[in-house]
PDB file of C-alpha atoms in Angstrom:
ATOM      1  CA  MET A   1      95.701 105.843  85.807  1.00  0.00           C
ATOM      2  CA  PRO A   2      98.186 107.748  88.008  1.00  0.00           C
ATOM      3  CA  ARG A   3      98.508 111.514  87.669  1.00  0.00           C
ATOM      4  CA  ILE A   4     102.274 111.233  87.205  1.00  0.00           C
ATOM      5  CA  ALA A   5     103.690 108.354  85.195  1.00  0.00           C
ATOM      6  CA  PRO A   6     106.073 106.252  87.312  1.00  0.00           C
ATOM      7  CA  ALA A   7     109.750 106.076  86.352  1.00  0.00           C
ATOM      8  CA  GLU A   8     110.708 103.088  84.253  1.00  0.00           C
ATOM      9  CA  PRO A   9     114.027 101.249  84.111  1.00  0.00           C
ATOM     10  CA  PRO A  10     116.798 101.892  83.618  1.00  0.00           C
ATOM     11  CA  TYR A  11     116.845 103.997  86.795  1.00  0.00           C
ATOM     12  CA  GLU A  12     119.575 106.402  87.842  1.00  0.00           C
ATOM     13  CA  PRO A  13     122.283 104.353  89.654  1.00  0.00           C
ATOM     14  CA  ALA A  14     121.509 105.772  93.137  1.00  0.00           C
ATOM     15  CA  ILE A  15     117.779 105.110  92.689  1.00  0.00           C
ATOM     16  CA  ALA A  16     118.385 101.618  91.291  1.00  0.00           C
ATOM     17  CA  ALA A  17     120.594 100.796  94.284  1.00  0.00           C
ATOM     18  CA  GLU A  18     117.990 102.053  96.786  1.00  0.00           C
ATOM     19  CA  LEU A  19     115.167 100.165  95.039  1.00  0.00           C
ATOM     20  CA  ALA A  20     117.257  96.984  95.143  1.00  0.00           C
ATOM     21  CA  ARG A  21     117.910  97.553  98.858  1.00  0.00           C
ATOM     22  CA  ILE A  22     114.282  98.107  99.895  1.00  0.00           C
ATOM     23  CA  MET A  23     112.370  95.677  97.678  1.00  0.00           C
ATOM     24  CA  PRO A  24     112.300  91.930  98.326  1.00  0.00           C
ATOM     25  CA  PRO A  25     114.104  89.879  95.658  1.00  0.00           C
ATOM     26  CA  GLY A  26     111.924  89.240  92.628  1.00  0.00           C
ATOM     27  CA  VAL A  27     109.327  91.886  93.558  1.00  0.00           C
ATOM     28  CA  PRO A  28     109.188  94.868  91.188  1.00  0.00           C
ATOM     29  CA  PRO A  29     109.472  98.326  92.757  1.00  0.00           C
ATOM     30  CA  LEU A  30     106.191  99.741  94.051  1.00  0.00           C
ATOM     31  CA  VAL A  31     104.382 102.261  91.863  1.00  0.00           C
ATOM     32  CA  LEU A  32     104.763 104.747  94.752  1.00  0.00           C
ATOM     33  CA  PHE A  33     108.553 104.320  94.800  1.00  0.00           C
ATOM     34  CA  ARG A  34     108.822 104.522  91.013  1.00  0.00           C
ATOM     35  CA  THR A  35     106.693 107.672  90.984  1.00  0.00           C
ATOM     36  CA  MET A  36     108.820 109.299  93.682  1.00  0.00           C
ATOM     37  CA  ALA A  37     111.902 108.294  91.633  1.00  0.00           C
ATOM     38  CA  LYS A  38     110.839 110.879  89.040  1.00  0.00           C
ATOM     39  CA  SER A  39     112.279 113.377  91.528  1.00  0.00           C
ATOM     40  CA  PRO A  40     115.583 112.022  92.874  1.00  0.00           C
ATOM     41  CA  ARG A  41     115.594 114.671  95.634  1.00  0.00           C
ATOM     42  CA  ILE A  42     112.118 113.719  96.910  1.00  0.00           C
ATOM     43  CA  PHE A  43     112.957 110.023  96.539  1.00  0.00           C
ATOM     44  CA  ALA A  44     116.095 110.416  98.679  1.00  0.00           C
ATOM     45  CA  LYS A  45     114.274 112.477 101.328  1.00  0.00           C
ATOM     46  CA  MET A  46     111.452 109.935 101.498  1.00  0.00           C
ATOM     47  CA  PHE A  47     113.822 107.119 102.412  1.00  0.00           C
ATOM     48  CA  ALA A  48     116.056 109.243 104.624  1.00  0.00           C
ATOM     49  CA  GLY A  49     113.071 109.803 106.936  1.00  0.00           C
ATOM     50  CA  GLY A  50     111.703 106.253 106.968  1.00  0.00           C
ATOM     51  CA  LEU A  51     110.543 104.617 110.181  1.00  0.00           C
ATOM     52  CA  LEU A  52     110.590 100.967 109.131  1.00  0.00           C
ATOM     53  CA  ASP A  53     113.842 100.218 110.942  1.00  0.00           C
ATOM     54  CA  LYS A  54     114.036  98.609 114.371  1.00  0.00           C
ATOM     55  CA  GLY A  55     112.664 101.225 116.752  1.00  0.00           C
ATOM     56  CA  PRO A  56     110.848 101.032 120.069  1.00  0.00           C
ATOM     57  CA  LEU A  57     107.732  99.611 118.394  1.00  0.00           C
ATOM     58  CA  GLY A  58     107.885  95.948 117.419  1.00  0.00           C
ATOM     59  CA  LEU A  59     106.874  94.768 113.945  1.00  0.00           C
ATOM     60  CA  ARG A  60     103.335  93.879 115.035  1.00  0.00           C
ATOM     61  CA  GLN A  61     102.795  97.196 116.823  1.00  0.00           C
ATOM     62  CA  ARG A  62     104.265  99.138 113.897  1.00  0.00           C
ATOM     63  CA  GLU A  63     102.056  97.375 111.375  1.00  0.00           C
ATOM     64  CA  ILE A  64      98.914  97.889 113.487  1.00  0.00           C
ATOM     65  CA  VAL A  65      99.717 101.624 113.545  1.00  0.00           C
ATOM     66  CA  ILE A  66     100.429 101.755 109.801  1.00  0.00           C
ATOM     67  CA  ASP A  67      97.421  99.642 108.793  1.00  0.00           C
ATOM     68  CA  ARG A  68      95.033 101.598 110.995  1.00  0.00           C
ATOM     69  CA  THR A  69      96.439 104.978 109.897  1.00  0.00           C
ATOM     70  CA  THR A  70      96.228 104.180 106.197  1.00  0.00           C
ATOM     71  CA  ALA A  71      92.775 102.606 106.613  1.00  0.00           C
ATOM     72  CA  ARG A  72      91.403 105.586 108.553  1.00  0.00           C
ATOM     73  CA  LEU A  73      92.719 107.891 105.821  1.00  0.00           C
ATOM     74  CA  GLY A  74      91.202 105.736 103.077  1.00  0.00           C
ATOM     75  CA  CYS A  75      94.528 104.887 101.427  1.00  0.00           C
ATOM     76  CA  ALA A  76      93.862 101.426  99.993  1.00  0.00           C
ATOM     77  CA  TYR A  77      97.193 101.526  98.123  1.00  0.00           C
ATOM     78  CA  GLU A  78      99.519 101.736 101.148  1.00  0.00           C
ATOM     79  CA  TRP A  79      97.244  99.627 103.345  1.00  0.00           C
ATOM     80  CA  GLY A  80      97.231  96.869 100.731  1.00  0.00           C
ATOM     81  CA  VAL A  81     101.002  96.903 100.276  1.00  0.00           C
ATOM     82  CA  HIS A  82     101.625  96.677 104.030  1.00  0.00           C
ATOM     83  CA  VAL A  83      99.076  93.908 104.477  1.00  0.00           C
ATOM     84  CA  ALA A  84     100.627  91.969 101.566  1.00  0.00           C
ATOM     85  CA  PHE A  85     104.208  92.310 102.833  1.00  0.00           C
ATOM     86  CA  PHE A  86     103.842  92.384 106.615  1.00  0.00           C
ATOM     87  CA  ALA A  87     100.518  91.006 107.933  1.00  0.00           C
ATOM     88  CA  ASP A  88     101.716  87.400 108.097  1.00  0.00           C
ATOM     89  CA  LYS A  89     105.130  88.380 109.479  1.00  0.00           C
ATOM     90  CA  ALA A  90     103.395  90.445 112.166  1.00  0.00           C
ATOM     91  CA  GLY A  91     101.126  87.532 113.087  1.00  0.00           C
ATOM     92  CA  SER A  92      97.927  89.335 112.080  1.00  0.00           C
ATOM     93  CA  THR A  93      94.859  87.189 111.473  1.00  0.00           C
ATOM     94  CA  SER A  94      92.499  87.896 108.581  1.00  0.00           C
ATOM     95  CA  GLU A  95      89.988  89.116 111.185  1.00  0.00           C
ATOM     96  CA  GLN A  96      92.542  91.599 112.569  1.00  0.00           C
ATOM     97  CA  VAL A  97      93.558  92.776 109.091  1.00  0.00           C
ATOM     98  CA  ALA A  98      89.899  93.459 108.266  1.00  0.00           C
ATOM     99  CA  ALA A  99      89.367  95.092 111.678  1.00  0.00           C
ATOM    100  CA  THR A 100      91.955  97.780 110.885  1.00  0.00           C
ATOM    101  CA  VAL A 101      89.430  98.996 108.311  1.00  0.00           C
ATOM    102  CA  THR A 102      86.002  97.958 109.545  1.00  0.00           C
ATOM    103  CA  GLU A 103      86.004  97.748 113.346  1.00  0.00           C
ATOM    104  CA  ASP A 104      86.002 100.151 116.268  1.00  0.00           C
ATOM    105  CA  ARG A 105      89.046 100.545 118.482  1.00  0.00           C
ATOM    106  CA  ASP A 106      87.695  98.098 121.049  1.00  0.00           C
ATOM    107  CA  ALA A 107      87.163  95.163 118.660  1.00  0.00           C
ATOM    108  CA  PRO A 108      87.557  91.880 120.588  1.00  0.00           C
ATOM    109  CA  CYS A 109      90.204  90.557 118.152  1.00  0.00           C
ATOM    110  CA  TRP A 110      92.788  92.902 119.742  1.00  0.00           C
ATOM    111  CA  THR A 111      94.600  92.636 123.050  1.00  0.00           C
ATOM    112  CA  PRO A 112      94.106  95.562 125.437  1.00  0.00           C
ATOM    113  CA  ALA A 113      97.557  96.932 124.451  1.00  0.00           C
ATOM    114  CA  GLU A 114      96.654  96.704 120.752  1.00  0.00           C
ATOM    115  CA  GLN A 115      93.307  98.376 121.419  1.00  0.00           C
ATOM    116  CA  ALA A 116      95.264 101.204 123.049  1.00  0.00           C
ATOM    117  CA  LEU A 117      97.481 101.549 119.946  1.00  0.00           C
ATOM    118  CA  ILE A 118      94.422 101.648 117.703  1.00  0.00           C
ATOM    119  CA  ALA A 119      92.771 104.185 119.990  1.00  0.00           C
ATOM    120  CA  LEU A 120      95.918 106.302 119.811  1.00  0.00           C
ATOM    121  CA  VAL A 121      95.926 106.199 116.006  1.00  0.00           C
ATOM    122  CA  ASP A 122      92.217 107.046 115.944  1.00  0.00           C
ATOM    123  CA  ASP A 123      92.838 109.949 118.307  1.00  0.00           C
ATOM    124  CA  LEU A 124      95.790 111.122 116.198  1.00  0.00           C
ATOM    125  CA  VAL A 125      93.754 110.981 113.027  1.00  0.00           C
ATOM    126  CA  ASP A 126      90.999 112.790 114.911  1.00  0.00           C
ATOM    127  CA  ALA A 127      93.270 115.060 117.040  1.00  0.00           C
ATOM    128  CA  VAL A 128      95.800 113.947 119.820  1.00  0.00           C
ATOM    129  CA  GLN A 129      99.648 113.006 120.192  1.00  0.00           C
ATOM    130  CA  ILE A 130     102.610 110.733 121.464  1.00  0.00           C
ATOM    131  CA  LEU A 131     106.147 110.786 120.010  1.00  0.00           C
ATOM    132  CA  GLU A 132     107.075 107.566 118.116  1.00  0.00           C
ATOM    133  CA  THR A 133     103.472 106.830 117.203  1.00  0.00           C
ATOM    134  CA  ILE A 134     102.906 110.430 116.112  1.00  0.00           C
ATOM    135  CA  ALA A 135     105.952 110.241 113.850  1.00  0.00           C
ATOM    136  CA  LEU A 136     104.910 106.868 112.411  1.00  0.00           C
ATOM    137  CA  ALA A 137     101.268 107.827 111.922  1.00  0.00           C
ATOM    138  CA  GLY A 138     102.342 111.207 110.509  1.00  0.00           C
ATOM    139  CA  TYR A 139     104.730 109.602 108.053  1.00  0.00           C
ATOM    140  CA  TYR A 140     101.995 107.277 106.785  1.00  0.00           C
ATOM    141  CA  HIS A 141      99.571 110.176 106.733  1.00  0.00           C
ATOM    142  CA  ALA A 142     101.970 111.826 104.257  1.00  0.00           C
ATOM    143  CA  ILE A 143     102.404 108.557 102.322  1.00  0.00           C
ATOM    144  CA  SER A 144      98.612 108.167 102.163  1.00  0.00           C
ATOM    145  CA  PHE A 145      98.244 111.731 100.865  1.00  0.00           C
ATOM    146  CA  LEU A 146     100.884 111.032  98.198  1.00  0.00           C
ATOM    147  CA  CYS A 147      99.268 107.789  97.089  1.00  0.00           C
ATOM    148  CA  LEU A 148      95.793 109.318  96.961  1.00  0.00           C
ATOM    149  CA  ALA A 149      96.902 112.544  95.245  1.00  0.00           C
ATOM    150  CA  LEU A 150      98.901 110.588  92.665  1.00  0.00           C
ATOM    151  CA  GLU A 151      95.928 108.237  92.122  1.00  0.00           C
ATOM    152  CA  LEU A 152      98.284 105.255  92.114  1.00  0.00           C
ATOM    153  CA  PRO A 153      96.843 101.987  90.823  1.00  0.00           C
ATOM    154  CA  LEU A 154      96.819  99.176  93.375  1.00  0.00           C
ATOM    155  CA  GLU A 155      99.709  96.725  93.138  1.00  0.00           C
ATOM    156  CA  SER A 156      98.487  93.442  91.634  1.00  0.00           C
ATOM    157  CA  TYR A 157      99.564  91.438  94.704  1.00  0.00           C
ATOM    158  CA  ALA A 158      98.480  93.949  97.350  1.00  0.00           C
ATOM    159  CA  ALA A 159      95.612  93.174  99.672  1.00  0.00           C
ATOM    160  CA  ARG A 160      92.332  94.986  99.064  1.00  0.00           C
ATOM    161  CA  PHE A 161      90.266  96.826 101.672  1.00  0.00           C
ATOM    162  CA  PRO A 162      87.536  94.514 103.011  1.00  0.00           C
ATOM    163  CA  ALA A 163      83.953  95.439 102.272  1.00  0.00           C
ATOM    164  CA  VAL A 164      82.551  97.822 104.871  1.00  0.00           C
ATOM    165  CA  PRO A 165      79.097  96.734 106.071  1.00  0.00           C
ATOM    166  CA  SER A 166      76.391  99.254 105.297  1.00  0.00           C
ATOM    167  CA  ALA A 167      74.877 101.202 108.175  1.00  0.00           C
ATOM    168  CA  ASP A 168      71.325 100.085 107.329  1.00  0.00           C
TER     169      ASP A 168
END
């Protein structure tokens, strides 16, 4: 059960319009978005600073960064939502989706350029920096913190973290 109950319809007009803009037709608003809607100011700021528009990173690169960041931070909620909505569109295989959680940065399922992105995310989570990727990883670091702190339940359609093999 989440720490803060998500907003329920009817939403304030500005929030309803933004939810309609960002959610695919027929998909109910995410628990995260509905929870943030409890504070219209925070809700507006969250979407004002989004990085899901067309930037220098392509969809596949962006999703590798987001999936790896949220996986490294243990945020099954945001990882699962992104895998559900974007993995196929980004051309990710099931092996690659699982590798964002379970594999090292040099997993053979990635191209050298993708391994470099994953290494960058790992370094950022562990310590280092580079502009667009820092901003993207930082944004999803904040989203992961929100999701974890709010103890949001997983969306019914969202992907689940793969089982992590034991270190036996």
